[in-house]
Coordinates of C-alpha atoms in Angstrom, one line a residue:
Chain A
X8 CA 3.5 10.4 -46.7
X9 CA 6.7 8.4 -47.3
X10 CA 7.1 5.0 -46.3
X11 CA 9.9 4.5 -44.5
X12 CA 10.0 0.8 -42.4
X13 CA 7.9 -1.8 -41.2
X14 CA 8.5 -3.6 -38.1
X15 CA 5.8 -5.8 -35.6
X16 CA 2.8 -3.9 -34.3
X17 CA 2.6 -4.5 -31.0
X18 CA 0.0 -2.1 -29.4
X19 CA -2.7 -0.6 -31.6
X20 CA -3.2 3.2 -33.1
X21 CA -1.7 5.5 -35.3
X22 CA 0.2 8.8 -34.3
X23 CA 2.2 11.8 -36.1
X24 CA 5.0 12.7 -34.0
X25 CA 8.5 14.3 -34.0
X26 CA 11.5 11.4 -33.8
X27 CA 13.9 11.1 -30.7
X28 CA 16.8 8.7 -31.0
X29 CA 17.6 7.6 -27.6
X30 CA 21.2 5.5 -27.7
X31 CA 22.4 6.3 -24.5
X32 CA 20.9 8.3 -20.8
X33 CA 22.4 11.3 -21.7
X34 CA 20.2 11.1 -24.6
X35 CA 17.0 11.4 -22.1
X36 CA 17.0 15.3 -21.0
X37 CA 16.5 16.6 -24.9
X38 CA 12.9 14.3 -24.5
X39 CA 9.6 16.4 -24.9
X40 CA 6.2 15.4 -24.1
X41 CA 5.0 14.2 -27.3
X42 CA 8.1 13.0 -28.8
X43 CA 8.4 9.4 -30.3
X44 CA 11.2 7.4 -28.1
X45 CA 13.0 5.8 -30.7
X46 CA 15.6 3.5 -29.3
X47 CA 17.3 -0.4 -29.2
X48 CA 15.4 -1.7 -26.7
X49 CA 13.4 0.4 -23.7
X50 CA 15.2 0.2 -20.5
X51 CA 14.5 1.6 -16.8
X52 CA 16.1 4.4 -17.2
X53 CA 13.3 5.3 -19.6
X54 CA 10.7 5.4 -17.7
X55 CA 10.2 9.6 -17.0
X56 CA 10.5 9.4 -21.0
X57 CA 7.9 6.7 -22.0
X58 CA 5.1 7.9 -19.6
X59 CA 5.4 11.6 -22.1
X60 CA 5.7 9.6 -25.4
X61 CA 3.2 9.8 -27.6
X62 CA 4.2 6.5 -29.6
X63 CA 7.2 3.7 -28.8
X64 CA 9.7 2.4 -32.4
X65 CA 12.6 0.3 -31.0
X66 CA 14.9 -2.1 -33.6
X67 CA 14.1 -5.4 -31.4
X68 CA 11.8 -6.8 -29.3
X69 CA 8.4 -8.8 -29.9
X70 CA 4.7 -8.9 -29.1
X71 CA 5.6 -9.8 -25.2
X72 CA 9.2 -7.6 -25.1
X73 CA 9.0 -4.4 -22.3
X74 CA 8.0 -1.9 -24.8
X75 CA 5.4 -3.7 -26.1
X76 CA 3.6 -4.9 -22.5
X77 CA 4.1 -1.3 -21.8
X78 CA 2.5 0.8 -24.7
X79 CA -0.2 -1.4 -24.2
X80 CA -1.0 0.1 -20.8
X81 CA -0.3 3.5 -21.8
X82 CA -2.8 2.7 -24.8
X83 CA 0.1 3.9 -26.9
X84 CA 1.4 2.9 -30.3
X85 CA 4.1 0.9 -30.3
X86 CA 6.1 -1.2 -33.2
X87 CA 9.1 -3.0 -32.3
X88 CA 11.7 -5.7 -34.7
X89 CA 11.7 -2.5 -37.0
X90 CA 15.7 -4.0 -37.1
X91 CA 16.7 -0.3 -38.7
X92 CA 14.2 2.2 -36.8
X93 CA 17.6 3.7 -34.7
X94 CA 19.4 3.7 -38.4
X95 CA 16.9 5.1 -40.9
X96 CA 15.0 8.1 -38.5
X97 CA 16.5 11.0 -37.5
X98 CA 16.0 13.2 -34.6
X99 CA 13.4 15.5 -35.2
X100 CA 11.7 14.0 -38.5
X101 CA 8.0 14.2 -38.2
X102 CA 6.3 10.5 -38.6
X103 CA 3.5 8.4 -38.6
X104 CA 3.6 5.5 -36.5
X105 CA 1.1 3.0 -37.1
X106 CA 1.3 0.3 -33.9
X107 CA -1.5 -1.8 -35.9
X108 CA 0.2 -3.3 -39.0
X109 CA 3.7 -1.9 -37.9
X110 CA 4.4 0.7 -41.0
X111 CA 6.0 3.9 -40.1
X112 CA 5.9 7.0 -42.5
X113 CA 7.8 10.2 -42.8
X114 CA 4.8 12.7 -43.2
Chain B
X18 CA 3.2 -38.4 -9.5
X19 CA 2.2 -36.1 -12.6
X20 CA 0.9 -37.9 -15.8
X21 CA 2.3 -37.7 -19.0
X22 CA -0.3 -35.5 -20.2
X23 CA 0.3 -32.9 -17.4
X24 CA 3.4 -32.9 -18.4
X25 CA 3.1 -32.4 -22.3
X26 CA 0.7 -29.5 -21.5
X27 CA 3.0 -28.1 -19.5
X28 CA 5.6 -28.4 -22.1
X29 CA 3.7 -27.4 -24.4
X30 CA 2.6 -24.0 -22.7
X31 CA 5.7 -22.8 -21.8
X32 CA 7.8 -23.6 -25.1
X33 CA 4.6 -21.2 -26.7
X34 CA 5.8 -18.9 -24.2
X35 CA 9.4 -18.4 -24.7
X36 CA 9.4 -18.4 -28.4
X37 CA 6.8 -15.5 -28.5
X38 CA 9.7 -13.3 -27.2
X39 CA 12.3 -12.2 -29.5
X40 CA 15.4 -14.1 -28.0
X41 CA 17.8 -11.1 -29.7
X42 CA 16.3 -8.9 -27.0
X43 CA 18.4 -10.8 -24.4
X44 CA 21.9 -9.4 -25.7
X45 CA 24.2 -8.6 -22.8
X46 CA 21.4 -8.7 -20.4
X47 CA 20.9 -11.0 -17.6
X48 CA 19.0 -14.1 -19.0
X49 CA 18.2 -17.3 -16.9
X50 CA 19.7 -19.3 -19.2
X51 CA 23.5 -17.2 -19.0
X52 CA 23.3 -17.0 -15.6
X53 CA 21.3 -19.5 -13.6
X54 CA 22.8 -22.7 -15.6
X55 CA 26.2 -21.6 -13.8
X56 CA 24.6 -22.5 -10.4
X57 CA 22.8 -25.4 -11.6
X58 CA 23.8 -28.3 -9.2
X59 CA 23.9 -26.2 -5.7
X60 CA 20.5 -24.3 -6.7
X61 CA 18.7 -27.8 -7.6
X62 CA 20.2 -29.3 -4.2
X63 CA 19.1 -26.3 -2.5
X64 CA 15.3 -26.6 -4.2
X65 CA 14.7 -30.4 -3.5
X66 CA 15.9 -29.6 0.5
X67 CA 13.1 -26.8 0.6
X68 CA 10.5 -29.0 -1.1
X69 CA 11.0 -31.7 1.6
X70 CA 10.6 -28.7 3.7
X71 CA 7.4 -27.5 2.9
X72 CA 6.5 -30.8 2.9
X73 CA 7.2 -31.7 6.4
X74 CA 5.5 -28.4 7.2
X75 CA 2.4 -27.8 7.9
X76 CA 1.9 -25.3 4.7
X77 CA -0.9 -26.1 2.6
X78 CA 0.2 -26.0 -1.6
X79 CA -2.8 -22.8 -1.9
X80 CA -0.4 -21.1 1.6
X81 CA 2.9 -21.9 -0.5
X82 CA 0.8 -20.4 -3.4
X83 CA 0.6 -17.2 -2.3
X84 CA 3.8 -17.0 -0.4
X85 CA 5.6 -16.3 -3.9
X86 CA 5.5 -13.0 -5.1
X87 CA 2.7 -13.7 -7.7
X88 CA 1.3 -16.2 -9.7
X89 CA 2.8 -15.7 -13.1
X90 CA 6.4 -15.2 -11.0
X91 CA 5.5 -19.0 -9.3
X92 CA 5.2 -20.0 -13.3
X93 CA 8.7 -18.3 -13.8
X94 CA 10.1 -19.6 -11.6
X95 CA 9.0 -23.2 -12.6
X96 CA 10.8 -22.4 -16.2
X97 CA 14.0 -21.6 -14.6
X98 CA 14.4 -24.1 -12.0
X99 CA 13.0 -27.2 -14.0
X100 CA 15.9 -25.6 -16.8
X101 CA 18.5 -26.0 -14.1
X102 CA 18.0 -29.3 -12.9
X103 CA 18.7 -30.4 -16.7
X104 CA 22.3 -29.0 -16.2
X105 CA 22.3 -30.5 -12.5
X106 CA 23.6 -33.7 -12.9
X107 CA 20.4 -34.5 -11.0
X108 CA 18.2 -37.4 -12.6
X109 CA 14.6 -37.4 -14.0
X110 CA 13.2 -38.3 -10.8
X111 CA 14.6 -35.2 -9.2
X112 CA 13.1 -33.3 -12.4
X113 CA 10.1 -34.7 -11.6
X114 CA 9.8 -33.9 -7.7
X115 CA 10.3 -30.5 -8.6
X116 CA 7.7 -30.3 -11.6
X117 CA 5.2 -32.2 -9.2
X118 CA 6.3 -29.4 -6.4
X119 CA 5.2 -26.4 -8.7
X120 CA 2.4 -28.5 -10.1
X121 CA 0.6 -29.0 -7.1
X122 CA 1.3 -25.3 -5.9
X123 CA -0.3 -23.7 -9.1
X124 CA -3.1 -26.5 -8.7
X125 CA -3.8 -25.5 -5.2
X126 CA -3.6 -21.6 -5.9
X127 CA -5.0 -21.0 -9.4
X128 CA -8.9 -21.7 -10.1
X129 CA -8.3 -22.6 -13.8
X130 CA -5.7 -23.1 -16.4
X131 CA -2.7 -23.6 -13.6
X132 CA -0.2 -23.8 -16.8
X133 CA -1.7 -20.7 -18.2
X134 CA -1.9 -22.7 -21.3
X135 CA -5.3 -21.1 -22.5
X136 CA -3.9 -17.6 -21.1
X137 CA -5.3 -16.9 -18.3
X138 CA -4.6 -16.1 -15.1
X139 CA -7.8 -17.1 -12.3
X140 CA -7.0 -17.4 -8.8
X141 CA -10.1 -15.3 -7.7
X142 CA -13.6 -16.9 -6.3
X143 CA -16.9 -15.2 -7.7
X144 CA -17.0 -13.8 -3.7
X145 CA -13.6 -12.1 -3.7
X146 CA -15.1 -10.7 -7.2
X147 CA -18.0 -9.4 -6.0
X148 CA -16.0 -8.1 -2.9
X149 CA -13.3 -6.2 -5.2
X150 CA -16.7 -4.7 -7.5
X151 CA -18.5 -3.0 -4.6
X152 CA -16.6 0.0 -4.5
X153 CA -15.8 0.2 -8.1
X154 CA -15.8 4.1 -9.6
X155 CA -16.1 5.3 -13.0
X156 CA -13.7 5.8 -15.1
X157 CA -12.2 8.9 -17.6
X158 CA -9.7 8.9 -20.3
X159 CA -7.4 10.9 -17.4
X160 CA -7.5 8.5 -15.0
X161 CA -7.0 5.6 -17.8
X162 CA -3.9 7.2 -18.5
X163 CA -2.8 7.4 -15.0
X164 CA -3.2 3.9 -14.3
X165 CA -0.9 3.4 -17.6
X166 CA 1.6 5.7 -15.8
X167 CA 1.3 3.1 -12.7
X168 CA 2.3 0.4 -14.7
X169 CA 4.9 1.8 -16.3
X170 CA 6.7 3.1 -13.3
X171 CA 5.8 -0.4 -11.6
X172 CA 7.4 -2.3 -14.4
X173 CA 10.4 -0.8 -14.7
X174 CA 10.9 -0.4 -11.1
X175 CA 11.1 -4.2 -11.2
X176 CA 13.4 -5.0 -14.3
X177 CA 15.6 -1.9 -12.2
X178 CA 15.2 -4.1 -8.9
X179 CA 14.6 -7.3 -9.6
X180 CA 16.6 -8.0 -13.1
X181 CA 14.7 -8.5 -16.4
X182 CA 13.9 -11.8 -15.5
X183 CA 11.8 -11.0 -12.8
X184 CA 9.6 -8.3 -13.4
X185 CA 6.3 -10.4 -12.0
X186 CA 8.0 -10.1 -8.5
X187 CA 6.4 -6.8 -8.8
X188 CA 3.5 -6.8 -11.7
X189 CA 1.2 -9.4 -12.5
X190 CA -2.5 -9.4 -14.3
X191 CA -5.1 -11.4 -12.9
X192 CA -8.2 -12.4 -15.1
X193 CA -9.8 -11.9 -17.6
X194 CA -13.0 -12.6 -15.4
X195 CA -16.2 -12.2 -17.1
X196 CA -18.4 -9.3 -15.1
X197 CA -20.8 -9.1 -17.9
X198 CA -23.8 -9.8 -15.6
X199 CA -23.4 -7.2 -13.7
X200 CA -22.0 -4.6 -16.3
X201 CA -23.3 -5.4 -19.4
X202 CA -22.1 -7.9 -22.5
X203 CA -18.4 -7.7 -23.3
X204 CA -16.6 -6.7 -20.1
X205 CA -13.3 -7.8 -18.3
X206 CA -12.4 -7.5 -14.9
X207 CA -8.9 -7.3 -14.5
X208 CA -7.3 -6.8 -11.0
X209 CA -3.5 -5.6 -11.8
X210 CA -1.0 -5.8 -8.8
X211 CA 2.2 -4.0 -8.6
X212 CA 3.8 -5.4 -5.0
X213 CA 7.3 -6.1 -3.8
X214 CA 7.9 -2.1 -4.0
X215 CA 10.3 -1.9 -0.7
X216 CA 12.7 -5.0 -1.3
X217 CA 15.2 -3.0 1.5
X218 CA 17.1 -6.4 1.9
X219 CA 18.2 -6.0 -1.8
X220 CA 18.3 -2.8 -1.7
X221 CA 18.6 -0.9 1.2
X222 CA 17.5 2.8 -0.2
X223 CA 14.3 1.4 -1.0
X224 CA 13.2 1.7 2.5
X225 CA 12.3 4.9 2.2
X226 CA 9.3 4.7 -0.9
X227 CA 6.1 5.4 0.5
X228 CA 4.4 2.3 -0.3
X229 CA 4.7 -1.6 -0.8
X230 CA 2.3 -2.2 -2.9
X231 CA -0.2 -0.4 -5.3
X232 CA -3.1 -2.8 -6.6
X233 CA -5.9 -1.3 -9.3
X234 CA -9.2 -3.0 -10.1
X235 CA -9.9 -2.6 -13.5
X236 CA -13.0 -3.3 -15.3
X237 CA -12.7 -2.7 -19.4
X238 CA -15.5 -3.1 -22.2
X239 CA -14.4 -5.0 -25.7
X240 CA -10.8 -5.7 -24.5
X241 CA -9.3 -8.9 -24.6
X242 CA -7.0 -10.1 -21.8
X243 CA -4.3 -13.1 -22.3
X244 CA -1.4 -13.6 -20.0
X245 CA 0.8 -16.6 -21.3
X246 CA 2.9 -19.5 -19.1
X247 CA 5.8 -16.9 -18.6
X248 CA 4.0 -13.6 -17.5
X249 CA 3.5 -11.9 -20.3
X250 CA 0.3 -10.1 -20.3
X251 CA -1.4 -9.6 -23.8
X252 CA -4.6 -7.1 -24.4
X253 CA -6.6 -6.6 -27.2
X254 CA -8.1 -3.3 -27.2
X255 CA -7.2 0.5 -26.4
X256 CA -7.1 0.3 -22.5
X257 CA -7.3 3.6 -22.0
X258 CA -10.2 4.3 -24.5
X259 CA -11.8 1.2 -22.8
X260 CA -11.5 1.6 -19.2
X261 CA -15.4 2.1 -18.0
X262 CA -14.0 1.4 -14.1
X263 CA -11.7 0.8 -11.9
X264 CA -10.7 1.4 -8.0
X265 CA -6.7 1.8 -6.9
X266 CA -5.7 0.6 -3.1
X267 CA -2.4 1.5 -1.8
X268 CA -1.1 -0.9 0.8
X269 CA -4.6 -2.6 1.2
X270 CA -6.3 1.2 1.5
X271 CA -8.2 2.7 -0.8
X272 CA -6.8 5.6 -2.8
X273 CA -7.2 8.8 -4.4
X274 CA -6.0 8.4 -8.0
X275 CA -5.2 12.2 -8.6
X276 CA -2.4 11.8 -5.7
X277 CA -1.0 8.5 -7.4
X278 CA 2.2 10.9 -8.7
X279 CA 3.1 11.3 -4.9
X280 CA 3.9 7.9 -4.7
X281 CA 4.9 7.3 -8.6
X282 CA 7.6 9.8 -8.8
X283 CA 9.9 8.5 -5.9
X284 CA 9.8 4.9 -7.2
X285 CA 10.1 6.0 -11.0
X286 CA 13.9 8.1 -9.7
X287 CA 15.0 5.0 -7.6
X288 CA 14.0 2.4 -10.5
X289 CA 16.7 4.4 -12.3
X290 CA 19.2 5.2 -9.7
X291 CA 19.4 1.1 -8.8
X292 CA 19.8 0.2 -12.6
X293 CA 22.5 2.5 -12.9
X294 CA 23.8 1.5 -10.6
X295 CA 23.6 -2.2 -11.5
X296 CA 24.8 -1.7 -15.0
X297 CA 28.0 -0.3 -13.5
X298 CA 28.7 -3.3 -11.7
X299 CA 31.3 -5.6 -12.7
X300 CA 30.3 -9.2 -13.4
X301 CA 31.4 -10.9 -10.4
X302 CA 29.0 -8.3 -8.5
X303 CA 26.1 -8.9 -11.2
X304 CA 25.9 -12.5 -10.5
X305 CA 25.7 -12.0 -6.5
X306 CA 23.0 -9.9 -7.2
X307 CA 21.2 -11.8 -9.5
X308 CA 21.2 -14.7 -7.2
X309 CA 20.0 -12.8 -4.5
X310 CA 17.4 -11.2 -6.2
X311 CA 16.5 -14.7 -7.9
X312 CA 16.8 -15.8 -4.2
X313 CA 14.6 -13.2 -3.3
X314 CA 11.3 -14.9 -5.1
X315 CA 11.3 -17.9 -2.3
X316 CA 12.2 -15.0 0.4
X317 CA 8.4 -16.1 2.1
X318 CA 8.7 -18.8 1.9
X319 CA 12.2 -19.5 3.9
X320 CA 10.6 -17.3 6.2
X321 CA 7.6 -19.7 6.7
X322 CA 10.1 -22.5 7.1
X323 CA 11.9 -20.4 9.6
X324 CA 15.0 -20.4 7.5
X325 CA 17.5 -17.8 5.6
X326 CA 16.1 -17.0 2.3
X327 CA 19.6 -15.7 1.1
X328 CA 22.0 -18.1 -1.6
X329 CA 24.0 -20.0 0.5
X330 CA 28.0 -19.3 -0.2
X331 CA 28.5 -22.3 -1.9
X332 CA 25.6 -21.4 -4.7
X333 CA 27.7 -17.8 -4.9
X334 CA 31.0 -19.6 -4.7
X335 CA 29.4 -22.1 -7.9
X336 CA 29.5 -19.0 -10.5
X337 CA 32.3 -17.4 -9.3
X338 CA 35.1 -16.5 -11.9
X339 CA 32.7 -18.0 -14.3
X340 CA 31.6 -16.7 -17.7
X341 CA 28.1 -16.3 -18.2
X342 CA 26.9 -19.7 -19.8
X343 CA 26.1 -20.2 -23.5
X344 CA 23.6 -22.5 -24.6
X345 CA 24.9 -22.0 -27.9
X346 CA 21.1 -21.3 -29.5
X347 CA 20.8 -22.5 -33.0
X348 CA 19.8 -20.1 -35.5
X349 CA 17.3 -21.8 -36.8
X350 CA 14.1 -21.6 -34.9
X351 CA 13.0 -25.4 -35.1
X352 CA 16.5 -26.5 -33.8
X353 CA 16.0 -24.1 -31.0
X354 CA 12.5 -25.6 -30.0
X355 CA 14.7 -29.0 -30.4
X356 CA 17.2 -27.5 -27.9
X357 CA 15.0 -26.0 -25.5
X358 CA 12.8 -29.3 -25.5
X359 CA 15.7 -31.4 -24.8
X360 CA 17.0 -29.3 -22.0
X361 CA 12.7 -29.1 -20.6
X362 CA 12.2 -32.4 -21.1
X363 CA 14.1 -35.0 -19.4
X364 CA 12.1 -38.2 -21.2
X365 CA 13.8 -37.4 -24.3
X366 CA 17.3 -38.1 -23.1

């Protein structure tokens, strides 16, 4: 595995899963269950997407930002303030995401 | 009046609060401190009327309690409007009628920790405890991850309906309480409320969702539970792994879990449809809706006084052509404490 970034871990466990950027809605219909939602910041008009993801990166945010509250419930990974997670992934890269001490891998 | 010390823990709980978040996440959004600070001296004018209000009613602080939304909204709320009075032009003893106000609510509603300056959130008795247990029903991994679904739809169908300053009008976590007696060492009870779910005054297509208000009793085994003096919930532990049992009620009925998409799926559509639709709005509009949804939090309480709960035109007429406002926040994190302490506290003008 490849270390890629490290942001804040906000909700625990680790997860392999296939990147999908998500700047903008129209973004939202190429979403499959299982996908990591990488984006910004989550939004509302998320929501269909984050109840299928199987892990949460987004460039901002901190232990008490949406995302991270969130994840938590779900009992999904989540890392957040990764400041370059929309920059350095790509769509479709398969990854580890590690919500515990925040590292994220290209596997 | 409050002491000193009520006021420093106060202070102290809510500064903890609002640098925990990551103040870059507020960008372009609607923030209280962009938007309310425009309507400062109307909204504080407006706040000390309804004080004397409930005070000449016959409300009891516990009754005015529960009239808000929830309990970590009431501690919201507290942040936003203590904030305002600082850009007023009202003095400290204003400041001071209103801290005492939301003091003696929280005292009279919570059972512990009013400032949730430990991080909790108690306002149930052991009775209403024992009460909410006696139908309890064990849990699986599936219906764990539904209840995650619930709170994600919840959630978002508050930011979408009640701006991201709000989302406790909708979702709040009450607890930790320690059931440990009665289900063995190292368990939680937390009793999670999503309500508000049919605000048709704000907007009007919500009529139509199927329910108001979805409420799950959770019990969980070697998770840890904080919420903090601005809402934020905090666990410590896989909560779906961890879930031994729970119980979901659907507008004060008790309900199947398995059918919960039923009632998720419509409020997860309109939660995007209205923030669409909100994002598309032009500022002007963004601001009348922000005050009425900010508006919208004392809505039970003008209707206990007998009174509109809606801004009044000269709060709308306040922001009006106005930029949002900008506190210019430092850079540097101990300057902003400085700031925000300077704006919280009126002793240290």
């Amino acid at each position: 595995m490849k270390y890629i970034l490290k942001g804040m871990g906000v909700s625990e466990g680790r997860i392999r899963g296939r990147v999908k950027i998500i700047e903008k809605f129209d973004d939202l219909d190429r979403f499959k269950e299982g996908d990591i939602l990488v984006t910004h910041i989550t939004d509302p008009t998320m929501v269909a997407q984050i109840s299928q993801a199987a892990a949460i990166v987004c460039d901002i945010g901190g232990m008490t930002s949406h995302p991270s509250i969130i994840s938590r419930e779900m009992g999904i990974p989540c890392v957040v303030n990764t400041k370059e997670g929309t920059t350095k992934l790509s769509d479709g890269m398969m990854i580890m995401v590690d919500g515990s001490n925040g590292e994220i891998c290209e596997i | 009046m409050r002491k000193n010390n009520d006021i420093e823990i106060y202070l102290k709980a809510v500064e903890e609060a609002v640098f925990a978040m990551d103040l870059n996440t507020f960008g372009d959004t609607v923030s209280w401190h962009t938007f309310d600070t425009l309507i400062a001296r109307p909204w504080t004018k407006r706040m000390l009327k309804m004080i004397d209000d409930c005070e000449r009613s016959s409300l009891t602080p516990k009754q005015i309690g529960h009239l808000f939304p929830s309990i970590s909204q009431l501690r919201n709320m507290m942040l936003f409007d203590l904030w305002m009075v600082h850009f007023s032009g009202f003095s400290q003893k204003e400041w001071e009628k209103e801290f005492n106000f939301f003091s003696t609510v929280l005292d009279g509603t919570c059972l512990k920790d009013p400032y949730a300056a430990e991080y909790s959130n108690i306002i149930h008795t052991k009775k209403q405890i024992n009460n909410l247990l006696e139908d309890i029903k064990p849990a699986s991994l599936q219906i764990a991850k539904r209840l995650g679904i619930i709170a994600n739809v919840c959630y978002h169908f508050s930011h979408a309906a009640y701006s991201d300053m709000n989302p406790s009008t909708v979702y709040d976590n009450y607890g930790p309480y320690d059931v440990s007696k009665k289900f063995g060492p190292n368990h939680i009870m937390v009793v999670k409320e999503f309500n508000n779910l049919r605000p048709k005054e704000l907007w009007p297509e919500t009529a139509s969702l199927p329910c108001d208000n979805i409420h799950a009793i959770t019990v969980y085994e070697n998770v840890k539970m904080k919420v903090d003096n601005i809402s934020h919930v905090m666990y410590e532990g896989n909560l779906i792994k961890n879930l031994r049992y729970y119980n979901i009620f659907v507008d004060g009925k008790e309900y199947p879990v398995q059918e919960i998409d039923r009632l998720l799926d419509p409020i997860g559509k309109l939660a995007v449809k209205i923030f669409q639709q909100f994002q598309k709005d032009n500022l002007e509009k963004k601001k009348e809706k922000y005050y009425h949804q900010k508006a919208y939090v004392y809505k039970q309480i003008y209707d206990a006084l007998a009174q509109d709960w809606r801004p009044s035109e000269d709060i709308l007429a306040e922001a009006r052509g106005k930029k949002p406002y900008d506190v210019g926040w430092p850079k540097n994190g101990k300057k902003q404490k400085e700031l925000f302490q300077k704006i919280m506290d009126p002793r240290k003008k």
